[in-house]
Short mmCIF file of C-alpha atoms in Angstrom, two decimals:
data_model
loop_
_atom_site.label_atom_id
_atom_site.label_comp_id
_atom_site.label_asym_id
_atom_site.label_seq_id
_atom_site.Cartn_x
_atom_site.Cartn_y
_atom_site.Cartn_z
CA MET U 221 44.01 -27.47 5.87
CA SER U 222 42.53 -29.62 8.66
CA MET U 223 39.58 -31.92 8.01
CA LEU U 224 37.37 -29.75 10.24
CA ALA U 225 38.36 -26.66 8.28
CA LYS U 226 37.54 -28.42 5.01
CA VAL U 227 34.14 -29.45 6.34
CA CYS U 228 33.40 -25.92 7.52
CA LYS U 229 34.49 -24.52 4.16
CA PHE U 230 32.27 -27.01 2.34
CA LEU U 231 29.29 -26.15 4.55
CA GLY U 232 30.02 -22.49 4.00
CA ILE U 233 29.80 -22.99 0.24
CA LEU U 234 26.59 -25.00 0.55
CA SER U 235 25.07 -22.41 2.84
CA PHE U 236 24.98 -19.86 0.04
CA SER U 237 22.12 -21.81 -1.52
CA LYS U 238 19.17 -19.74 -0.51
CA ASN U 239 17.11 -22.48 1.07
CA PRO U 240 18.35 -26.00 0.53
CA VAL U 241 15.28 -28.10 0.97
CA ALA U 242 12.16 -28.83 -1.00
CA SER U 243 8.66 -28.31 0.27
CA GLU U 244 5.78 -30.70 -0.09
CA SER U 245 3.36 -28.45 -1.97
CA VAL U 246 2.95 -27.71 -5.65
CA HIS U 247 3.72 -24.01 -5.28
CA GLY U 248 6.20 -24.82 -2.54
CA ALA U 249 8.15 -27.02 -4.96
CA ASN U 250 8.59 -24.10 -7.31
CA LEU U 251 9.65 -21.91 -4.39
CA ALA U 252 12.13 -24.50 -3.24
CA LEU U 253 13.80 -24.51 -6.61
CA GLN U 254 14.30 -20.76 -6.32
CA TRP U 255 16.28 -21.20 -3.11
CA VAL U 256 19.46 -22.22 -4.85
CA GLY U 257 21.23 -18.91 -5.11
CA CYS U 258 20.07 -16.88 -8.07
CA GLU U 259 17.59 -18.20 -10.56
CA ALA U 260 20.21 -17.85 -13.31
CA CYS U 261 21.98 -20.85 -11.77
CA ILE U 262 19.30 -23.10 -13.24
CA GLU U 263 21.03 -23.39 -16.59
CA GLU U 264 18.26 -24.75 -18.73
CA ASN U 265 19.99 -23.38 -21.80
CA ASN U 266 23.54 -24.15 -20.65
CA ARG U 267 24.21 -20.52 -19.87
CA ILE U 268 27.11 -19.63 -17.62
CA CYS U 269 25.87 -18.48 -14.22
CA LYS U 270 27.28 -15.10 -13.19
CA CYS U 271 25.95 -14.81 -9.68
CA ASP U 272 29.30 -13.82 -8.19
CA ASP U 273 29.77 -11.03 -10.73
CA HIS U 274 26.30 -9.58 -10.42
CA THR U 275 25.36 -9.85 -6.76
CA GLN U 276 23.85 -6.37 -6.55
CA GLN U 277 21.96 -6.91 -9.79
CA ASN U 278 20.47 -10.14 -8.46
CA LEU U 279 19.38 -8.44 -5.26
CA THR U 280 17.50 -5.93 -7.38
CA ILE U 281 15.93 -8.75 -9.39
CA ASN U 282 14.95 -10.56 -6.19
CA ASP U 283 13.31 -7.44 -4.83
CA HIS U 284 11.41 -7.15 -8.11
CA HIS U 285 10.25 -10.77 -7.77
CA HIS U 286 9.11 -10.01 -4.24
CA GLY U 287 7.12 -7.09 -5.58
CA GLU U 288 5.33 -9.48 -7.93
CA ALA U 289 4.42 -11.92 -5.12
CA ASN U 290 0.77 -12.85 -5.60
CA SER U 291 0.05 -15.69 -3.20
CA SER U 292 -3.31 -15.11 -1.51
CA PHE U 293 -4.17 -15.94 2.10
CA LEU U 294 -5.96 -19.16 1.12
CA HIS U 295 -3.18 -20.16 -1.26
CA ALA U 296 -0.61 -19.63 1.50
CA VAL U 297 -2.64 -21.72 3.97
CA ILE U 298 -2.92 -24.58 1.48
CA ASN U 299 0.82 -24.39 0.78
CA MET U 300 1.76 -24.41 4.45
CA ILE U 301 -0.53 -27.35 5.22
CA GLY U 302 0.97 -29.20 2.25
CA MET U 303 4.45 -28.51 3.60
CA LEU U 304 3.59 -29.90 7.03
CA LEU U 305 1.80 -33.09 5.99
CA GLY U 306 4.06 -36.12 5.70
CA LEU U 307 5.37 -39.00 7.75
CA GLY U 308 3.89 -37.51 10.91
CA GLN U 309 0.40 -38.75 10.12
CA LEU U 310 1.66 -42.34 9.96
CA SER U 311 3.17 -42.26 13.45
CA THR U 312 0.80 -40.13 15.55
CA PRO U 313 -1.60 -43.02 16.43
CA TYR U 314 1.38 -45.06 17.67
CA ALA U 315 2.75 -42.07 19.59
CA LEU U 316 -0.60 -41.40 21.29
CA GLN U 317 -1.03 -45.05 22.28
CA LYS U 318 2.51 -45.23 23.70
CA GLY U 319 2.27 -41.93 25.54
CA GLY U 320 -1.35 -42.10 26.62
CA TRP U 321 -4.20 -39.81 25.68
CA SER U 322 -2.76 -37.08 27.93
CA SER U 323 0.18 -36.84 25.54
CA ALA U 324 -2.25 -35.21 23.10
CA PHE U 325 -1.66 -32.04 25.14
CA LEU U 326 2.01 -32.29 24.15
CA LEU U 327 1.01 -32.73 20.50
CA VAL U 328 -1.23 -29.66 20.66
CA GLY U 329 1.33 -27.70 22.69
CA LEU U 330 4.11 -28.39 20.20
CA GLY U 331 1.76 -27.33 17.41
CA ALA U 332 1.09 -24.04 19.18
CA ILE U 333 4.80 -23.46 19.84
CA SER U 334 5.64 -24.25 16.21
CA ALA U 335 2.99 -21.77 15.03
CA TYR U 336 4.54 -19.15 17.34
CA THR U 337 8.07 -19.77 16.05
CA SER U 338 6.74 -19.57 12.49
CA HIS U 339 5.42 -16.12 13.47
CA LEU U 340 8.92 -15.26 14.77
CA LEU U 341 10.47 -16.16 11.43
CA GLY U 342 8.03 -13.75 9.79
CA LEU U 343 9.12 -11.00 12.20
CA CYS U 344 12.77 -11.71 11.41
CA LEU U 345 12.05 -11.40 7.68
CA GLU U 346 10.10 -8.20 8.27
CA LYS U 347 13.09 -6.73 10.12
CA ASN U 348 15.42 -7.43 7.19
CA PRO U 349 13.47 -7.47 3.90
CA LYS U 350 16.52 -8.68 1.94
CA SER U 351 16.47 -12.00 3.82
CA ARG U 352 14.90 -14.66 1.66
CA SER U 353 15.59 -17.93 3.47
CA TYR U 354 16.04 -19.68 6.80
CA ALA U 355 19.81 -19.60 6.28
CA ASP U 356 19.67 -15.85 5.58
CA ILE U 357 17.95 -15.28 8.92
CA GLY U 358 20.68 -17.29 10.62
CA HIS U 359 23.30 -15.16 8.90
CA ASN U 360 21.62 -11.91 9.93
CA ALA U 361 21.48 -13.07 13.54
CA PHE U 362 24.88 -14.71 14.03
CA GLY U 363 26.90 -14.00 10.91
CA ASN U 364 28.42 -16.72 8.75
CA LYS U 365 28.44 -19.15 11.71
CA GLY U 366 24.67 -18.75 11.95
CA ARG U 367 24.30 -19.51 8.24
CA ILE U 368 26.50 -22.59 8.49
CA LEU U 369 24.65 -23.81 11.59
CA ALA U 370 21.25 -23.37 9.95
CA THR U 371 22.40 -25.02 6.72
CA THR U 372 23.91 -27.95 8.62
CA PHE U 373 20.64 -28.68 10.40
CA ILE U 374 18.69 -28.27 7.16
CA TYR U 375 20.79 -30.87 5.34
CA MET U 376 20.72 -33.17 8.35
CA GLU U 377 16.93 -33.06 8.36
CA ILE U 378 16.73 -33.77 4.63
CA PHE U 379 19.09 -36.74 4.91
CA MET U 380 17.49 -38.27 8.01
CA ALA U 381 13.96 -37.70 6.70
CA LEU U 382 14.84 -39.53 3.48
CA VAL U 383 16.21 -42.43 5.52
CA SER U 384 12.88 -42.54 7.37
CA TYR U 385 10.94 -42.41 4.10
CA THR U 386 13.00 -45.32 2.76
CA ILE U 387 12.39 -47.37 5.92
CA SER U 388 8.68 -46.70 5.47
CA LEU U 389 8.97 -47.85 1.86
CA HIS U 390 10.67 -51.07 3.02
CA ASP U 391 8.06 -51.78 5.70
CA ASN U 392 5.05 -51.21 3.45
CA ILE U 393 6.21 -52.70 0.16
CA ILE U 394 6.54 -56.20 1.62
CA THR U 395 2.93 -55.90 2.81
CA VAL U 396 1.79 -54.79 -0.65
CA PHE U 397 3.53 -57.82 -2.16
CA ALA U 398 2.70 -60.21 0.66
CA GLY U 399 3.59 -63.80 -0.24
CA THR U 400 6.09 -62.79 -2.90
CA GLN U 401 9.44 -64.58 -2.85
CA LEU U 402 12.40 -63.13 -4.72
CA GLU U 403 15.75 -64.82 -5.17
CA LEU U 404 18.54 -63.27 -7.19
CA SER U 405 21.90 -64.97 -7.62
CA TRP U 406 23.81 -61.71 -7.20
CA ALA U 407 21.93 -60.75 -4.01
CA LEU U 408 21.88 -63.92 -1.95
CA LYS U 409 22.19 -62.06 1.35
CA LEU U 410 19.19 -59.78 0.71
CA SER U 411 15.72 -60.73 1.90
CA THR U 412 12.65 -60.40 -0.30
CA SER U 413 11.62 -57.14 1.40
CA GLN U 414 15.11 -55.71 0.90
CA LEU U 415 15.12 -56.73 -2.76
CA LEU U 416 11.71 -55.15 -3.32
CA THR U 417 12.93 -51.94 -1.66
CA LEU U 418 16.07 -51.96 -3.80
CA ILE U 419 13.97 -52.37 -6.96
CA ALA U 420 11.66 -49.52 -5.90
CA VAL U 421 14.62 -47.22 -5.25
CA LEU U 422 16.18 -48.14 -8.59
CA VAL U 423 12.87 -47.30 -10.27
CA ALA U 424 12.92 -43.88 -8.58
CA LEU U 425 16.62 -43.32 -9.29
CA PRO U 426 16.20 -41.75 -12.76
CA SER U 427 14.11 -38.97 -11.21
CA LEU U 428 17.30 -37.64 -9.60
CA TRP U 429 18.56 -36.79 -13.07
CA LEU U 430 15.60 -34.52 -13.81
CA ARG U 431 16.43 -30.92 -14.63
CA ASN U 432 12.95 -29.97 -15.77
CA LEU U 433 11.30 -27.94 -13.02
CA SER U 434 7.73 -28.79 -14.03
CA SER U 435 8.50 -32.50 -13.66
CA ILE U 436 9.76 -31.98 -10.12
CA SER U 437 6.68 -29.89 -9.33
CA PHE U 438 4.53 -32.76 -10.57
CA LEU U 439 6.27 -35.11 -8.13
CA SER U 440 5.47 -32.67 -5.34
CA SER U 441 1.75 -32.61 -6.14
CA ALA U 442 1.77 -36.42 -6.33
CA GLY U 443 3.27 -36.57 -2.83
CA ILE U 444 0.49 -34.38 -1.42
CA LEU U 445 -2.15 -36.54 -3.11
CA MET U 446 -0.63 -39.64 -1.49
CA SER U 447 -0.80 -38.03 1.97
CA ILE U 448 -4.47 -37.15 1.50
CA MET U 449 -5.26 -40.69 0.33
CA ILE U 450 -3.62 -42.18 3.43
CA PHE U 451 -5.61 -39.94 5.77
CA LEU U 452 -8.93 -40.59 4.05
CA SER U 453 -8.32 -44.34 3.94
CA VAL U 454 -7.86 -44.50 7.72
CA VAL U 455 -10.84 -42.23 8.41
CA PHE U 456 -13.23 -44.17 6.16
CA THR U 457 -12.03 -47.48 7.59
CA ALA U 458 -13.30 -46.26 10.95
CA LEU U 459 -16.42 -44.43 9.73
CA LEU U 460 -17.62 -47.38 7.65
CA GLY U 461 -17.21 -49.71 10.62
CA PHE U 462 -14.60 -52.02 9.09
CA VAL U 463 -12.67 -51.69 12.36
CA LYS U 464 -14.40 -50.86 15.64
CA THR U 465 -13.06 -47.92 17.65
CA ASN U 466 -13.50 -49.67 20.98
CA HIS U 467 -9.94 -50.03 22.28
CA GLY U 468 -8.99 -48.14 25.41
CA ILE U 469 -6.16 -45.61 25.45
CA PRO U 470 -4.08 -45.32 28.64
CA ILE U 471 -4.12 -41.99 30.45
CA LEU U 472 -0.37 -41.41 30.56
CA LYS U 473 2.82 -43.41 30.15
CA LEU U 474 5.40 -40.96 31.41
CA GLU U 475 8.38 -43.22 30.62
CA ASN U 476 7.54 -43.07 26.89
CA ILE U 477 7.17 -39.29 26.63
CA PRO U 478 10.84 -38.62 25.73
CA ALA U 479 10.69 -41.00 22.76
CA ILE U 480 7.31 -39.91 21.39
CA SER U 481 8.14 -36.21 21.74
CA GLY U 482 10.47 -36.64 18.76
CA LEU U 483 7.65 -38.17 16.72
CA TYR U 484 5.37 -35.27 17.59
CA ILE U 485 7.83 -32.48 16.81
CA PHE U 486 8.85 -34.09 13.52
CA SER U 487 5.21 -33.80 12.45
CA TYR U 488 5.56 -30.00 12.51
CA ALA U 489 8.91 -29.80 10.70
CA GLY U 490 8.41 -27.26 7.93
CA HIS U 491 10.04 -24.07 9.14
CA ILE U 492 12.91 -24.16 6.67
CA VAL U 493 10.51 -23.41 3.84
CA PHE U 494 8.37 -20.80 5.59
CA PRO U 495 10.56 -17.81 4.63
CA ASN U 496 9.88 -18.47 0.95
CA LEU U 497 6.18 -18.82 1.65
CA TYR U 498 6.33 -15.46 3.41
CA LYS U 499 8.10 -13.86 0.44
CA ALA U 500 5.54 -15.29 -1.99
CA MET U 501 2.57 -13.73 -0.17
CA LYS U 502 0.75 -10.78 -1.68
CA ASP U 503 0.24 -9.43 1.84
CA PRO U 504 3.00 -10.73 4.18
CA THR U 505 1.34 -9.03 7.15
CA LYS U 506 -1.14 -11.93 7.14
CA PHE U 507 1.63 -14.51 7.55
CA THR U 508 0.92 -14.89 11.27
CA LYS U 509 -2.75 -15.65 10.55
CA VAL U 510 -1.65 -18.14 7.89
CA SER U 511 0.55 -19.86 10.46
CA ILE U 512 -2.25 -20.02 13.05
CA VAL U 513 -4.83 -21.42 10.62
CA SER U 514 -2.39 -23.90 9.07
CA PHE U 515 -0.99 -25.28 12.32
CA ALA U 516 -4.46 -25.44 13.87
CA SER U 517 -5.71 -27.42 10.87
CA VAL U 518 -2.75 -29.79 10.81
CA THR U 519 -2.88 -30.28 14.59
CA ALA U 520 -6.60 -31.12 14.35
CA LEU U 521 -5.86 -33.59 11.54
CA TYR U 522 -3.04 -35.26 13.50
CA ALA U 523 -5.11 -35.43 16.69
CA THR U 524 -8.08 -36.93 14.82
CA LEU U 525 -5.89 -39.55 13.18
CA ALA U 526 -4.09 -40.27 16.45
CA PHE U 527 -7.26 -40.93 18.46
CA LEU U 528 -8.88 -42.85 15.60
CA GLY U 529 -5.86 -45.09 15.07
CA ALA U 530 -5.23 -45.70 18.77
CA SER U 531 -8.87 -46.52 19.47
CA MET U 532 -9.07 -48.79 16.42
CA PHE U 533 -6.04 -50.95 17.22
CA GLY U 534 -5.08 -50.29 20.84
CA GLU U 535 -1.78 -51.80 21.96
CA LYS U 536 -1.41 -53.54 18.59
CA VAL U 537 -1.18 -50.27 16.67
CA ASN U 538 1.93 -50.20 14.48
CA SER U 539 4.37 -47.30 14.30
CA GLN U 540 2.90 -46.81 10.82
CA ILE U 541 -0.89 -46.86 10.90
CA THR U 542 -1.08 -48.37 7.41
CA LEU U 543 0.53 -51.59 8.67
CA SER U 544 -2.25 -52.05 11.25
CA MET U 545 -5.16 -51.85 8.82
CA PRO U 546 -7.00 -55.05 7.73
CA ARG U 547 -5.18 -56.52 4.72
CA ASN U 548 -8.32 -57.54 2.82
CA LEU U 549 -9.83 -54.04 2.51
CA ILE U 550 -9.54 -52.00 -0.66
CA LEU U 551 -9.00 -48.96 1.56
CA THR U 552 -5.96 -50.67 3.05
CA LYS U 553 -4.54 -51.42 -0.37
CA ILE U 554 -4.99 -47.77 -1.34
CA ALA U 555 -3.24 -46.60 1.84
CA LEU U 556 -0.39 -49.09 1.42
CA TRP U 557 0.23 -48.17 -2.20
CA ALA U 558 0.09 -44.47 -1.31
CA THR U 559 2.68 -45.05 1.43
CA VAL U 560 4.93 -46.98 -0.96
CA LEU U 561 4.70 -44.35 -3.70
CA THR U 562 5.21 -41.37 -1.38
CA PRO U 563 8.98 -41.89 -0.84
CA MET U 564 9.45 -42.39 -4.56
CA THR U 565 8.02 -38.90 -5.14
CA LYS U 566 10.24 -37.36 -2.46
CA TYR U 567 13.71 -38.30 -3.63
CA ALA U 568 14.04 -35.90 -6.58
CA LEU U 569 12.17 -33.14 -4.76
CA GLU U 570 14.39 -33.27 -1.68
CA PHE U 571 17.61 -33.65 -3.67
CA ALA U 572 16.86 -30.91 -6.22
CA PRO U 573 18.25 -27.87 -4.35
CA PHE U 574 21.42 -29.72 -3.31
CA ALA U 575 21.89 -31.06 -6.83
CA MET U 576 21.46 -27.61 -8.38
CA GLN U 577 23.94 -26.09 -5.96
CA LEU U 578 26.41 -28.87 -6.79
CA GLU U 579 25.96 -28.22 -10.51
CA HIS U 580 26.45 -24.49 -9.99
CA SER U 581 29.70 -25.09 -8.06
CA LEU U 582 31.21 -27.07 -10.94
CA PRO U 583 33.64 -25.32 -13.34
CA SER U 584 31.82 -23.25 -15.98
CA SER U 585 34.04 -24.82 -18.62
CA LEU U 586 32.17 -28.11 -18.28
CA SER U 587 29.35 -28.75 -20.71
CA GLY U 588 25.75 -28.96 -19.56
CA ARG U 589 25.76 -32.69 -20.25
CA SER U 590 28.86 -33.25 -18.11
CA LYS U 591 27.34 -31.28 -15.25
CA MET U 592 24.15 -33.31 -15.49
CA ILE U 593 26.12 -36.57 -15.39
CA ILE U 594 28.10 -35.47 -12.32
CA ARG U 595 24.98 -34.19 -10.62
CA GLY U 596 23.01 -37.35 -11.34
CA THR U 597 25.88 -39.61 -10.31
CA VAL U 598 26.38 -37.88 -6.96
CA GLY U 599 22.65 -37.89 -6.29
CA SER U 600 22.39 -41.57 -7.18
CA PHE U 601 25.31 -42.41 -4.89
CA LEU U 602 23.75 -40.52 -1.98
CA LEU U 603 20.40 -42.25 -2.53
CA LEU U 604 22.11 -45.64 -2.46
CA VAL U 605 23.83 -44.64 0.81
CA ILE U 606 20.42 -43.72 2.22
CA LEU U 607 19.07 -47.07 1.02
CA ALA U 608 21.93 -48.93 2.72
CA LEU U 609 21.30 -47.09 6.00
CA ALA U 610 17.56 -47.70 5.83
CA LEU U 611 18.06 -51.44 5.26
CA SER U 612 20.71 -51.65 7.99
CA VAL U 613 18.62 -49.83 10.60
CA PRO U 614 14.98 -50.67 9.71
CA TYR U 615 13.41 -49.15 12.81
CA PHE U 616 11.01 -46.49 11.58
CA GLU U 617 9.77 -45.16 14.92
CA TYR U 618 13.25 -44.79 16.43
CA VAL U 619 14.85 -43.17 13.39
CA LEU U 620 11.92 -40.77 13.02
CA SER U 621 11.98 -39.96 16.73
CA LEU U 622 15.75 -39.37 16.58
CA THR U 623 15.28 -37.04 13.60
CA GLY U 624 12.64 -35.07 15.47
CA SER U 625 14.57 -34.84 18.74
CA LEU U 626 18.02 -34.21 17.27
CA VAL U 627 17.21 -31.97 14.31
CA SER U 628 13.58 -30.86 14.02
CA VAL U 629 13.40 -29.47 17.56
CA CYS U 630 16.32 -27.17 16.69
CA ILE U 631 14.83 -26.05 13.39
CA CYS U 632 11.27 -25.62 14.71
CA ILE U 633 11.85 -24.25 18.23
CA ILE U 634 15.39 -23.46 19.35
CA LEU U 635 16.86 -21.64 16.34
CA PRO U 636 13.84 -19.41 15.50
CA CYS U 637 13.71 -18.21 19.13
CA ALA U 638 17.47 -17.65 19.20
CA PHE U 639 17.39 -15.76 15.88
CA TYR U 640 14.56 -13.52 17.06
CA VAL U 641 16.18 -12.71 20.42
CA LYS U 642 19.53 -11.88 18.81
CA LEU U 643 18.01 -9.69 16.07
CA ASN U 644 15.79 -7.81 18.54
CA TRP U 645 18.08 -7.75 21.57
CA ALA U 646 18.15 -3.95 21.82
CA ARG U 647 14.37 -3.54 21.98
CA ILE U 648 12.90 -6.85 23.08
CA SER U 649 10.58 -6.70 26.08
CA LYS U 650 11.31 -8.63 29.26
CA ALA U 651 8.19 -10.75 28.77
CA ALA U 652 9.16 -11.67 25.20
CA LEU U 653 12.73 -12.38 26.28
CA ALA U 654 11.54 -14.62 29.12
CA LEU U 655 9.14 -16.48 26.80
CA ASN U 656 11.75 -17.13 24.13
CA VAL U 657 14.46 -18.15 26.58
CA THR U 658 11.95 -20.51 28.21
CA LEU U 659 11.16 -22.06 24.83
CA ILE U 660 14.87 -22.44 24.05
CA VAL U 661 15.42 -24.23 27.36
CA PHE U 662 12.27 -26.34 26.88
CA GLY U 663 13.31 -27.29 23.35
CA SER U 664 16.84 -28.11 24.48
CA ILE U 665 15.62 -30.36 27.30
CA LEU U 666 13.10 -32.05 25.01
CA GLY U 667 15.78 -32.52 22.37
CA VAL U 668 18.36 -33.97 24.76
CA ILE U 669 16.09 -36.45 26.51
CA GLY U 670 14.40 -37.39 23.24
CA THR U 671 17.72 -37.92 21.46
CA TYR U 672 19.02 -40.03 24.35
CA SER U 673 15.86 -42.15 24.51
CA SER U 674 15.55 -42.77 20.77
CA SER U 675 19.30 -43.36 20.35
CA LYS U 676 19.30 -45.86 23.21
CA SER U 677 16.34 -47.76 21.74
CA LEU U 678 17.89 -47.67 18.27
CA ILE U 679 21.20 -49.08 19.50
CA GLU U 680 19.50 -51.78 21.56
CA HIS U 681 17.40 -53.00 18.63
CA PHE U 682 20.38 -52.81 16.28
CA GLN U 683 22.44 -54.96 18.66
CA ARG U 684 19.64 -57.54 18.93
CA LEU U 685 19.42 -57.70 15.15
CA HIS U 686 23.11 -58.56 14.85
CA GLN U 687 23.44 -60.94 17.78
#
């Protein structure tokens, strides 16, 4: 078997996990853990999973679960907002300053488009009630190739987002421990900031061995709390007058639009978890309203933070707003610690679905302890690979922009439109077809120029670092 065939086969196996990514909300975390095939695969009591032998039975069980969905409108809005909040709020002030205040129209426009494509995912799920995940929608539209494509982009986004989180950890932890000097005989080539990042990752490493779902849910709620603390710290720094909002923002810097477009679209990356949110709703017909309210709220939050940060620090604004704040303020210390702790809450949450699918794919003859050891070892190895990449390419804005342009634009814009058009080809109106094809073309152009711009900048800075 060729290497390509092996890769495709591997992705095909992975794609049968129902939704391989974890959300950033308390309820969303529980939903995410249900995405890994059937719930029986979570072998808390070392039971042998029999998904393959009872497929029809599981479908019946899933339909029963759907019937018991009790998420209210408000609950769904809170969950969706929690899913969307993340690294985006750190970078929007930088993106606005680099692109000019006119680029706020792009931020708002991408928010509106993302809300529309979220609505499309709801329509796709309505068309086929048995679909329960983003990958399922891809399968319904384009067969197994669609499932593999969707799953590939999902795992790419998880991996690249975790690299970005780790870079953020590296950048902020040295500020938290400013003045600290570390020297270890076995790590002579590592700087103090790299050593501190390594220690932080090692502290978080045991969380990858967690099999208790409530513990992982706790990490999710902690991540949301950190995001709220960061936002409030920046807002109160401005409102209390610790930093004057008197810096001018340029009208438009067209040459920077390709690069910042990736930062903007990454801020709305949450579509891979929306199908489960839809399935959890008591009244799924309100999913479109949930999407509108949630994206409008998040867009308003991002825009507020963007204009505040840009007007507070002007050209000196950092790609992470926390690094621009005055070091002597207690609000700054709160924001910095929240930014440092956020990645440490993400690792187990993001790895959980992949780890469960890995454990499920292992021979049933292995004991629960052996499966846990293999699962934890693989997860630990992948986290160390992510750490190595983050320390080798410590350019937060370029990695985040590349993630947005290369992956998030496909997940948020291109694929939902393509899925909807394919599933409704026989009865789609000309206006709807024109709109969705336009969005696919727009997303493709934005993705290509954004990927080229961020990749070019990343390579240039990497070469300078090693000259």
